[in-house]
Coordinates of C-alpha atoms in Angstrom, one line a residue:
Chain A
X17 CA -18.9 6.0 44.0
X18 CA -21.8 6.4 46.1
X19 CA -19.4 7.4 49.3
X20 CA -18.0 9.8 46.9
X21 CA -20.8 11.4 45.9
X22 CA -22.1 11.7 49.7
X23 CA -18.3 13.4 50.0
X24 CA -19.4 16.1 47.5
X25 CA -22.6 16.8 49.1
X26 CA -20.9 17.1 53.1
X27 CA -18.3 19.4 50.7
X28 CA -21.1 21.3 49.3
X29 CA -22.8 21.8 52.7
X30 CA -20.0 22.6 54.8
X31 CA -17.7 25.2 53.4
X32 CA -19.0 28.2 55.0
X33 CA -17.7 29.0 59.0
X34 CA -14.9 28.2 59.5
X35 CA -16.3 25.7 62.2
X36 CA -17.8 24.2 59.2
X37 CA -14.4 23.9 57.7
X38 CA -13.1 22.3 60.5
X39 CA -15.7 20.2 60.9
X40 CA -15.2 19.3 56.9
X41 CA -11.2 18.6 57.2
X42 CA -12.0 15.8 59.9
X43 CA -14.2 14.3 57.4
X44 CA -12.0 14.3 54.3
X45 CA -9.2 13.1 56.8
X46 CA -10.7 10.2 57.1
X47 CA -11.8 9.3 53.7
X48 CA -8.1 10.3 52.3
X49 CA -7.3 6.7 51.8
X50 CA -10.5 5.5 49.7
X51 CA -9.8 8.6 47.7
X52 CA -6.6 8.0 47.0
X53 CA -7.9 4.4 46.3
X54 CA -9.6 5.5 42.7
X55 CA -8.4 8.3 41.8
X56 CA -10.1 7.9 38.1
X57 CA -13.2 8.3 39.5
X58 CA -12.8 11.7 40.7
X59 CA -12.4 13.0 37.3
X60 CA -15.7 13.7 37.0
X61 CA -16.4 14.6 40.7
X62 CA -14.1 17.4 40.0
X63 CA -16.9 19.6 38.2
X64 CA -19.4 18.8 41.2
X65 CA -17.0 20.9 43.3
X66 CA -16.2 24.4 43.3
X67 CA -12.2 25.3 43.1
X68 CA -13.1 28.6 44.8
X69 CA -15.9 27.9 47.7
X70 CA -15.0 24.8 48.0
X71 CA -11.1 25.2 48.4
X72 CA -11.0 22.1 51.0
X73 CA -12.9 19.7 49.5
X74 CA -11.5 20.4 46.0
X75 CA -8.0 20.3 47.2
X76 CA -8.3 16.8 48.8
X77 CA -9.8 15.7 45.1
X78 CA -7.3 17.1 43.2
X79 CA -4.4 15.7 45.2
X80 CA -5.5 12.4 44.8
X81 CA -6.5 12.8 41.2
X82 CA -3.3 14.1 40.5
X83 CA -0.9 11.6 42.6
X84 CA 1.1 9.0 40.3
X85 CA 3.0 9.5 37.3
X86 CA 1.9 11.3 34.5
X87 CA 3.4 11.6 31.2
X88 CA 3.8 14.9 28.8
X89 CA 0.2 14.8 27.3
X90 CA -1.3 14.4 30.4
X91 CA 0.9 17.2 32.1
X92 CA -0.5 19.6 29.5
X93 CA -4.7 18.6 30.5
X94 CA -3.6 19.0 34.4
X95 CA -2.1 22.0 34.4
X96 CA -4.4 24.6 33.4
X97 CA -6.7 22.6 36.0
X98 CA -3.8 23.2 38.9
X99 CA -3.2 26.5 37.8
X100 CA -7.0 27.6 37.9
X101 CA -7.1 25.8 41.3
X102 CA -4.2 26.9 42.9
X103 CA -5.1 31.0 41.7
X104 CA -9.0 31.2 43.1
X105 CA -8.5 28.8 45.9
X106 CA -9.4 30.3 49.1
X107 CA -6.1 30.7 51.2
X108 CA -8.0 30.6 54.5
X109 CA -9.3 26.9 53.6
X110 CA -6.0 25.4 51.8
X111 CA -4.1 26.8 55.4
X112 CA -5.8 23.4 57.2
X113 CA -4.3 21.2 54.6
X114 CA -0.9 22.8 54.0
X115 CA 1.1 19.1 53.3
X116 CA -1.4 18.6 50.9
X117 CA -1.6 22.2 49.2
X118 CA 2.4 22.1 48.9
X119 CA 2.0 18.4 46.8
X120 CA -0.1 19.8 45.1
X121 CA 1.9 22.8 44.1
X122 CA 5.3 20.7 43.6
X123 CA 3.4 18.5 41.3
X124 CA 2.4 21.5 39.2
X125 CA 5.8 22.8 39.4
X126 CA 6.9 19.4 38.2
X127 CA 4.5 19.6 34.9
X128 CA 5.5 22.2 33.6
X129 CA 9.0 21.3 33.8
X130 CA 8.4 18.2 32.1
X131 CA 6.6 20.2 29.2
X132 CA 9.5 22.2 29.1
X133 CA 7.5 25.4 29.9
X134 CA 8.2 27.0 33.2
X135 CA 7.1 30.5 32.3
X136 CA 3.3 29.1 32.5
X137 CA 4.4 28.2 36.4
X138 CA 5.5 31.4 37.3
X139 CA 2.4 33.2 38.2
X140 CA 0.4 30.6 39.7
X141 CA 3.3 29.2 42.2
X142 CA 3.6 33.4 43.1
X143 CA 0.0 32.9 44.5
X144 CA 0.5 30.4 45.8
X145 CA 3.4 31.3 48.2
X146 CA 1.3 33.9 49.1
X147 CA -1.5 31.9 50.1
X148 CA 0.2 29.7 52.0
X149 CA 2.6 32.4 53.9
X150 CA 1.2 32.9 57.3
X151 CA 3.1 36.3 57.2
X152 CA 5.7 37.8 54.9
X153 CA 8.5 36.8 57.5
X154 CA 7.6 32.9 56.7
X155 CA 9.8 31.3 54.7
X156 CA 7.6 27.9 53.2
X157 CA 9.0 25.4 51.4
X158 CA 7.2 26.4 47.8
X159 CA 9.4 29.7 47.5
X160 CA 12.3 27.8 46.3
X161 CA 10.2 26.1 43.6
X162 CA 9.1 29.4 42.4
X163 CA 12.4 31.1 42.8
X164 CA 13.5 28.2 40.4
X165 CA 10.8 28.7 38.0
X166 CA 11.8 32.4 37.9
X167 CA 15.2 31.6 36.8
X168 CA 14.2 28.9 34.3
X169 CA 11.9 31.3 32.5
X170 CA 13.9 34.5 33.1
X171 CA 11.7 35.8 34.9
X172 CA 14.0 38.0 37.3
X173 CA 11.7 40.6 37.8
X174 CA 9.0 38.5 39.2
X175 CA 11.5 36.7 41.5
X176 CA 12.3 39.7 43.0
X177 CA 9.4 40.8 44.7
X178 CA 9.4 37.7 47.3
X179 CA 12.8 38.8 47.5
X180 CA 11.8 42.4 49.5
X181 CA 10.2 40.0 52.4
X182 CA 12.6 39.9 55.4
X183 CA 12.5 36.4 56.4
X184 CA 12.4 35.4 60.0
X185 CA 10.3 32.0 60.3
X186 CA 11.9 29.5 58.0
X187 CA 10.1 25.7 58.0
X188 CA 13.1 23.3 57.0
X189 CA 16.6 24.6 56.4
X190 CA 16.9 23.1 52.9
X191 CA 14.3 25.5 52.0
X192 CA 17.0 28.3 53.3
X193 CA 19.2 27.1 51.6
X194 CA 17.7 27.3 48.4
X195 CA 16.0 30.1 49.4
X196 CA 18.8 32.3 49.3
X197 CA 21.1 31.0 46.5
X198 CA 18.1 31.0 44.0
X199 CA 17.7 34.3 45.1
X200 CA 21.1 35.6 44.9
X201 CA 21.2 34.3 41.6
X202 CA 18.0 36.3 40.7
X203 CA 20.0 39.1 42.1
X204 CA 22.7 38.4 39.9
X205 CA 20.5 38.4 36.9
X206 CA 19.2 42.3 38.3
X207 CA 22.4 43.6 38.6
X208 CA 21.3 43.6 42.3
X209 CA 24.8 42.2 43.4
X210 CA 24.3 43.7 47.1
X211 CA 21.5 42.1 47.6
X212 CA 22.9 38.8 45.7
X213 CA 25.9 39.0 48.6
X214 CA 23.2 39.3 51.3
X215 CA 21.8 36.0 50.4
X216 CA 24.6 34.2 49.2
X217 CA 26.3 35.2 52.7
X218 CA 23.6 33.6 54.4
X219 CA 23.8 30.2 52.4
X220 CA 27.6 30.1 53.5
X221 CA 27.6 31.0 56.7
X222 CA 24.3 29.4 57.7
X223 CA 24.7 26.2 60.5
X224 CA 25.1 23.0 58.5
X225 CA 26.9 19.9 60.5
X226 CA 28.1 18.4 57.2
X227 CA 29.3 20.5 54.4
X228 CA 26.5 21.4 52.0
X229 CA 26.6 21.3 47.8
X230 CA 24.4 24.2 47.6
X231 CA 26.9 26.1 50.1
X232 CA 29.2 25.5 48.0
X233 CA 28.0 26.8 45.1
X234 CA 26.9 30.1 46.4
X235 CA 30.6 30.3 48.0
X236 CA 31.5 30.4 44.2
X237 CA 28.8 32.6 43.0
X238 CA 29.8 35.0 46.2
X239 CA 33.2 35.1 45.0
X240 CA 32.9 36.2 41.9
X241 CA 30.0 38.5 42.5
X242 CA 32.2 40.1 44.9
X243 CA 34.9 40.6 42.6
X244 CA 32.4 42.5 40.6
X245 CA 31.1 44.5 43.6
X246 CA 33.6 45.7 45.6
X247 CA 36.7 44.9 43.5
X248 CA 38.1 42.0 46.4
X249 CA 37.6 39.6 48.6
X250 CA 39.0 38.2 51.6
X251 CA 38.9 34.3 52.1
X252 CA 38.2 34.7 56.2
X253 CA 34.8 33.3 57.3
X254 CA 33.2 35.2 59.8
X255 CA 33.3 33.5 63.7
X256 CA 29.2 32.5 63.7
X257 CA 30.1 29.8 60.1
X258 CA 29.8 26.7 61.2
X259 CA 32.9 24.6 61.8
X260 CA 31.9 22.5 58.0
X261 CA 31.7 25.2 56.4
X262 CA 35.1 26.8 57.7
X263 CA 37.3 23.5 57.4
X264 CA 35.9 22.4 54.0
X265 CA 34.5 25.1 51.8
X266 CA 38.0 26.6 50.1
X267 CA 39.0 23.2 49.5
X268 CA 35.9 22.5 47.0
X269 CA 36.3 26.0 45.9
X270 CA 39.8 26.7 45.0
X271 CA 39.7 27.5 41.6
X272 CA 38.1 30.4 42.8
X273 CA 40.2 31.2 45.1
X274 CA 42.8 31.7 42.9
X275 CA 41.0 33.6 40.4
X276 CA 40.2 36.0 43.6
X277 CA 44.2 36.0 44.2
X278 CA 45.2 36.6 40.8
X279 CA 42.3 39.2 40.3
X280 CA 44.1 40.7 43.5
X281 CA 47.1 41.6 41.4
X282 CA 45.4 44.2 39.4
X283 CA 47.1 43.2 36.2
X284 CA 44.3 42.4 34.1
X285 CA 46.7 41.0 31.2
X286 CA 48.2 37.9 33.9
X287 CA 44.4 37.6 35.0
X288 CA 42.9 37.4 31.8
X289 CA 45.5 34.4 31.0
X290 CA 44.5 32.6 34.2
X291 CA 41.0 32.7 32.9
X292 CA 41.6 31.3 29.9
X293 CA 43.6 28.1 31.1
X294 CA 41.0 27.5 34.0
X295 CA 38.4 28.3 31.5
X296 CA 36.2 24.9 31.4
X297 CA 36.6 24.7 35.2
X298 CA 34.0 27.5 35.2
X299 CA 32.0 26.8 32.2
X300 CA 31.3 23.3 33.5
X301 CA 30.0 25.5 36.9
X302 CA 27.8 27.5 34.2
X303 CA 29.9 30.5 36.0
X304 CA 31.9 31.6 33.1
X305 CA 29.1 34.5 31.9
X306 CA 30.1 35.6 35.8
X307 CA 33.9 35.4 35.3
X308 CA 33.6 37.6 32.5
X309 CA 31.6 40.2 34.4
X310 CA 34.9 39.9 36.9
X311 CA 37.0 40.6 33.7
X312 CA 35.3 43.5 33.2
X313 CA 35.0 44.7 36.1
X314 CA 38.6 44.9 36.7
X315 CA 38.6 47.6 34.2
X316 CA 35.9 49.6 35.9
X317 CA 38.1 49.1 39.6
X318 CA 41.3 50.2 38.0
X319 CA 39.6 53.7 36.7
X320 CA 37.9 54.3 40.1
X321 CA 41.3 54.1 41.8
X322 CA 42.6 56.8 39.3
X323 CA 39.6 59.0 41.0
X324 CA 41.2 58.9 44.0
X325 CA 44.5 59.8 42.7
X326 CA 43.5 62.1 40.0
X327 CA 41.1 65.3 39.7
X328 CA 41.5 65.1 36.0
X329 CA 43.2 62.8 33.4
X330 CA 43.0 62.5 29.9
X331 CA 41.5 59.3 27.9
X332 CA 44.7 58.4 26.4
X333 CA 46.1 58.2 30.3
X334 CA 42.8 56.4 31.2
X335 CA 43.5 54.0 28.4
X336 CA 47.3 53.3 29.0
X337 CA 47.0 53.0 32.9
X338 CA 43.9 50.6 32.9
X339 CA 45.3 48.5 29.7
X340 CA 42.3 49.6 27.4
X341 CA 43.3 49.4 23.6
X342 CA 42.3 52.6 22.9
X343 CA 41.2 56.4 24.1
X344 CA 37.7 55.4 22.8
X345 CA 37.4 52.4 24.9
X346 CA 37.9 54.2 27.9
X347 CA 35.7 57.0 26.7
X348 CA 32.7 54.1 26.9
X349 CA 33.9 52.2 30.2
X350 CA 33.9 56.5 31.5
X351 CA 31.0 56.7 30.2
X352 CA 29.1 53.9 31.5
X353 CA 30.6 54.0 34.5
X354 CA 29.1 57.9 35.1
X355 CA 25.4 56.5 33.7
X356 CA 25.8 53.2 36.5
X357 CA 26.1 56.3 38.9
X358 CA 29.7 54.6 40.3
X359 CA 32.2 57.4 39.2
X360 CA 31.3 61.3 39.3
X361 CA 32.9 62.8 36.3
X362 CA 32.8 64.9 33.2
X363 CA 34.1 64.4 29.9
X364 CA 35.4 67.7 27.5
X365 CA 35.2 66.1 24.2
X366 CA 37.5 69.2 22.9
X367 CA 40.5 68.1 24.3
X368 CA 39.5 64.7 25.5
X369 CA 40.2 65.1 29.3
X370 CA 38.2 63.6 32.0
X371 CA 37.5 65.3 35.0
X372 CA 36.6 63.7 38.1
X373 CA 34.0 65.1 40.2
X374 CA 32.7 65.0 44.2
X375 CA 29.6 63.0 44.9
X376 CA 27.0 65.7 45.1
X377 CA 25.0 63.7 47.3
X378 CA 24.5 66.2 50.1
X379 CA 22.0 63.8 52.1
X380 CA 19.5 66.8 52.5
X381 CA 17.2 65.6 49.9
X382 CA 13.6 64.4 51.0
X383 CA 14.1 61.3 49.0
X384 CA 17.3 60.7 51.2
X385 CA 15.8 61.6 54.5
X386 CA 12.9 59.3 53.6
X387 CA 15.7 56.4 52.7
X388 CA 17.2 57.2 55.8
X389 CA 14.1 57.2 58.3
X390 CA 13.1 53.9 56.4
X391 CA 16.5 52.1 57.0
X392 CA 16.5 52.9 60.8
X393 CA 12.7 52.0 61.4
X394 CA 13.8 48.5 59.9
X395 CA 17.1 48.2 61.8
X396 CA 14.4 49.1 65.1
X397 CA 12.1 46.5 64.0
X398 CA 14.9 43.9 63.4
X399 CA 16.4 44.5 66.9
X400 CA 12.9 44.1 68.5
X401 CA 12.8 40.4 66.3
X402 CA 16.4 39.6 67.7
X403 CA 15.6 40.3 71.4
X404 CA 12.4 38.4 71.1
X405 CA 14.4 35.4 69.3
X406 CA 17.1 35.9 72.1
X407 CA 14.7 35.2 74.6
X408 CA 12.8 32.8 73.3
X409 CA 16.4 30.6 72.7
X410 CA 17.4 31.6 76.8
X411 CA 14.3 29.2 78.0
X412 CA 14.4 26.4 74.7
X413 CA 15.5 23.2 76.2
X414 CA 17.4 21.9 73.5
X415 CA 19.3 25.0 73.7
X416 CA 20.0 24.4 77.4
X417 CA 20.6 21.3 77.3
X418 CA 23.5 22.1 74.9
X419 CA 25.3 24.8 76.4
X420 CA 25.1 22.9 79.6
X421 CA 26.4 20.7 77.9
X422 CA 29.6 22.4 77.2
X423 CA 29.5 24.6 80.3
X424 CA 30.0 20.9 82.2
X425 CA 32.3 19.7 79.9
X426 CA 34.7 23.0 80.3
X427 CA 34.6 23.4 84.1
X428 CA 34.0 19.3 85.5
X429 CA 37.0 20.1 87.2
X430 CA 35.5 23.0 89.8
X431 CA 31.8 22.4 89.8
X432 CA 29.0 19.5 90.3
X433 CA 26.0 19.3 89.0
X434 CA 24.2 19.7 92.1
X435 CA 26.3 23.5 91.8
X436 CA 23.6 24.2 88.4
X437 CA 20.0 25.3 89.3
X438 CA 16.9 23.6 87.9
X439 CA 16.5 26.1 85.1
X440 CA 12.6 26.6 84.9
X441 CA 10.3 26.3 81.7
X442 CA 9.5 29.7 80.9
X443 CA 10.3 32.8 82.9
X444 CA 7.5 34.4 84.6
X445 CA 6.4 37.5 84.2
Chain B
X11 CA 61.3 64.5 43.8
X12 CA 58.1 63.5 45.9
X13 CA 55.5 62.9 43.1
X14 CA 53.1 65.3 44.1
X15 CA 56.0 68.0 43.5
X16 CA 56.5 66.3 40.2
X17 CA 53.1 66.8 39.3
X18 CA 52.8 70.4 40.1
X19 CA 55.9 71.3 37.7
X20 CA 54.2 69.1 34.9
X21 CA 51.2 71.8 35.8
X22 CA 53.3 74.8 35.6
X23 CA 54.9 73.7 31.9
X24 CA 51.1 73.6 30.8
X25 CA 51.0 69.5 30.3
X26 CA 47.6 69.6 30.9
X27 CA 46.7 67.5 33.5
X28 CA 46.5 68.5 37.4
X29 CA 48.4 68.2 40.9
X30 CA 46.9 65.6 44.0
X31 CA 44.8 68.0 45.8
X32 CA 45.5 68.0 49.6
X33 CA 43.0 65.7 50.5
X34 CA 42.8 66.4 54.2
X35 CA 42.0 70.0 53.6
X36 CA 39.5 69.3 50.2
X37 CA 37.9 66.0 51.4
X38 CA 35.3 66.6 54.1
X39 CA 33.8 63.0 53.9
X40 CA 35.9 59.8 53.9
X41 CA 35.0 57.6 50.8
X42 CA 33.1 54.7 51.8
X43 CA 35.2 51.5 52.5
X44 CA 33.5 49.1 50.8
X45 CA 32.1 46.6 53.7
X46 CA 33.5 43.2 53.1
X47 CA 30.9 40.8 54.4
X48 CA 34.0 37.9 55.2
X49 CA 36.6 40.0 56.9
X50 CA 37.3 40.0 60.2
X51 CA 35.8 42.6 61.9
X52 CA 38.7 44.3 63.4
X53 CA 40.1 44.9 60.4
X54 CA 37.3 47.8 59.7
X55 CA 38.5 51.1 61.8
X56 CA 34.5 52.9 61.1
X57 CA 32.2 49.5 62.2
X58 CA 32.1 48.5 65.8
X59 CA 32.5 44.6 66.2
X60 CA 29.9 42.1 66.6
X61 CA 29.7 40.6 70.2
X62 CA 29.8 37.5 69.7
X63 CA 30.5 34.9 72.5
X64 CA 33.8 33.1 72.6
X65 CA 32.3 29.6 72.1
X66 CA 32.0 26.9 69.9
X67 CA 29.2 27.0 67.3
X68 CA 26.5 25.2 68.3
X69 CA 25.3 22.7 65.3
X70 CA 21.1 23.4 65.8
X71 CA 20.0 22.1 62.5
X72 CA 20.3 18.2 63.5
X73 CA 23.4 16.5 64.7
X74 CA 24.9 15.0 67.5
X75 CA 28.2 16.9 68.0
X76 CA 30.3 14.5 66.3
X77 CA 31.0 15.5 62.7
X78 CA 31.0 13.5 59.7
X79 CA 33.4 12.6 56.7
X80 CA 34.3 15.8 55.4
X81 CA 34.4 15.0 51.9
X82 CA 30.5 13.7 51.7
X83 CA 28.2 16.6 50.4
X84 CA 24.6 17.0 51.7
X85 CA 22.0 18.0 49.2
X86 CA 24.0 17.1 46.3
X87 CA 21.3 15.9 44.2
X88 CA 19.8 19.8 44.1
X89 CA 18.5 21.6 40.9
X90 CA 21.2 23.5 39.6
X91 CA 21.2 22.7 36.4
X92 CA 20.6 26.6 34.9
X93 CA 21.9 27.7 31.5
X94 CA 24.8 30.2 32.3
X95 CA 22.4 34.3 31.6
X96 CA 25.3 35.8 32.7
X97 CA 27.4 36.9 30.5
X98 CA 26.8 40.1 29.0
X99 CA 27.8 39.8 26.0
X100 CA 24.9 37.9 25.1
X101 CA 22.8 41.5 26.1
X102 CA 21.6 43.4 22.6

């Protein structure tokens, strides 16, 4: 105890510069393991230490205190002391203990999960992906766990504001992974299903050497999503999936792919039987709220083709061409369809017609110049990123060593390797 | 008789509903093709496609160029286990 309490002084005294901090992580290094040793002990010490100066020091305590299993009542006395912790912690001091920050952090996540009561996570895991992000382009392994916690509680909303960061520096590519089906599912939940494609497309075509579960359930989730989108899909993987992901995904997938084919057909009558007899298939995927969108949706795909045909139609025509049951039915699928801004149309009650208008977007607006000015200064900066990452990868030796690799295996019969330069570390400049 | 001739004699008896315009002469934007992220390029006439080099893909995240079992799933054990909030029906 009396090591302990010299611990809390050193804390105390040395959690000012950051030279002191530095000095201060070499010390609590070193007494990790007789922490971790008695971890009843630091109860108490806890109070001795302030959450907020103290950040370091306090986080080394609390990781210890909390390590080992815990059960429900305990959960509920922890976490309002991990939540207070991880909200006034100073980021600058947690960043020279990140492993133990993000055990920390998981273990909260874990607590509340076993009390059943993820919305209390929500808010303090937020702050604490910021606090841990070097930048908004880093990608750390505690956005998934909030991401999750988001779609436990419901909290869309609040997922989708991590969502805005482009990502460019991710740590492991689980975390990707997650990353980016949690979020598309989030998406989902917003109605954000452009967005929810975005991510979901990164999940399936992202480089995997054996084929991945989570993969395959965004593959799924892409599917349907865009059946509700764009009205079809096409089964082709782009060239840059990996070769797992090309062989093997249909095959896990195919009652999907089948709804996609028979979706294909426009006749929502055939499709809505194939949903019914594959109906558990998707309810055991806790996809069939999704599959119903894609029911509906069909509805909404049929009447924007009659735009394109038509400049005006009555309901009853609406109704009998898209298999509604009535000129009311498609009066609300018109209807909502104008308010959801994807049809540009009028209705004349009088005599029931529908007529279909032009988009009036004239893109002369401000708000549209300002949209448009936007979107190119974030295609510039992304292009900057990609020739930077481009030659970073042209001077990587693991990199080299591979497509040497393959260059030598595809032309052994005309060159030696005596032919191939020394390639050099880094280019000079 | 060519439907859009059809249509313009339903017009003249009064039926209520209107011809095809001439869409080539009305139109003076095409409607946007939807961009389908999993088509092959080519297949889109208004996008120019990617250049992307004619090799094998290289497997960067681990892996030593031979592949395994195809039927084995990594990260199988991850949380999925979400109550279905899509349907809306359920919405008020």
């Amino acid at each position: 105890m009396g090591s302990i309490e010299n611990l809390v002084t050193q804390i105390q005294g040395l959690s000012g510069s950051i030279d002191d901090i530095a000095h201060l992580h070499n010390i609590l290094k070193v007494a990790d393991e007789s922490l971790h040793a008695e971890p009843s002990a630091l109860s108490s010490v806890l109070d001795q230490v302030d959450p907020a100066k103290h950040s370091l020091g306090y986080l080394y305590f609390l990781e210890a205190f909390t390590s080992g299993p815990v059960s429900k009542e305990q959960a509920l006395t922890l976490i309002p002391i991990l939540a207070r912790f991880i909200n006034c912690c100073d980021a600058q001091q947690i960043r020279f203990a990140p492993d133990k920050f993000v055990s920390v952090c998981k273990r909260f996540k874990d607590h509340v999960l076993l009390i059943e009561s993820p919305l209390r996570g929500v808010s303090p895991m937020r702050a604490a992906v910021r606090k841990l992000q070097t930048t908004s382009e880093h990608l750390t392994t505690l956005h998934p766990d909030f991401l999750l916690l988001c779609l436990l509680s419901k909290s869309y909303n609040i997922g989708l504001s991590v969502l805005e960061d482009d990502i460019f520096d991710v740590d492991q590519p689980r975390d990707l992974f997650l990353y980016c089906y949690y979020g598309g599912m989030i998406c989902i939940g917003q109605k954000r299903f452009r967005k929810a494609l975005e991510l979901l497309h990164n999940v399936v075509t992202a480089p995997m050497n054996t084929i991945n579960a989570i993969a395959v359930e965004a593959y799924k989730k892409y599917i349907l999503v865009s059946l509700i989108h764009y009205g079809q899909f096409s089964t082709s993987l782009p060239k840059y999936a990996s070769s797992a992901a090309q062989r093997n995904l249909k095959n896990f997938c195919q009652p999907y792919i089948e709804l996609a084919t028979t979706y294909s057909s426009g006749k929502i009558a055939e499709f809505k039987i194939y949903v019914d007899t594959n109906r558990e298939k998707y309810d055991n995927d806790k996809n069939l709220g999704l599959v119903k969108q894609v029911v509906s949706s069909m509805y909404k795909h049929n009447i924007q083709r009659l735009t394109q045909t038509y400049l005006t139609l009555s309901l009853q025509d609406i109704a009998n061409t898209v298999q509604l049951g009535s000129p009311k039915e498609a009066e609300m699928h018109v209807l909502q369809m104008i308010q959801d801004g994807e049809i540009f149309a009028t209705i004349n009650q009088k005599d029931g017609m529908v007529r279909f208008l032009e988009d009036p977007e004239q893109y002369k607006t401000c708000q549209m110049i300002e949209h448009i000015d936007s979107s190119i200064q974030r295609i510039m900066t992304l292009s900057r990123k990609l020739n930077a990452m481009d030659e970073l990868m042209s001077y990587d030796p693991l990199y080299l060593s591979k497509v040497l690799f393959t260059q030598v295996g595809r032309e052994r019969q005309r060159f030696d390797f005596d032919d191939f330069d020394t390639v050099p570390q880094k280019f000079p400049i | 008789m060519h439907p859009r001739v059809h249509l313009h004699k339903q017009l003249e008896r009064g039926t209520g509903w209107t011809t095809v315009r001439e869409r080539e002469r009305a139109r003076e934007k095409m409607r946007p093709t939807p961009m389908d992220y999993f088509a092959e390029l080519e297949d889109q006439g208004t996008t120019v496609a990617m250049d992307v080099d004619d090799v094998d893909p290289l497997e960067i995240f681990g892996g030593e160029g031979v592949l395994s079992v195809d039927n084995k799933l990594a990260d199988a054990d991850f949380f999925n286990a979400f109550e279905d909030d899509f349907d809306d029906a359920d919405i008020n």
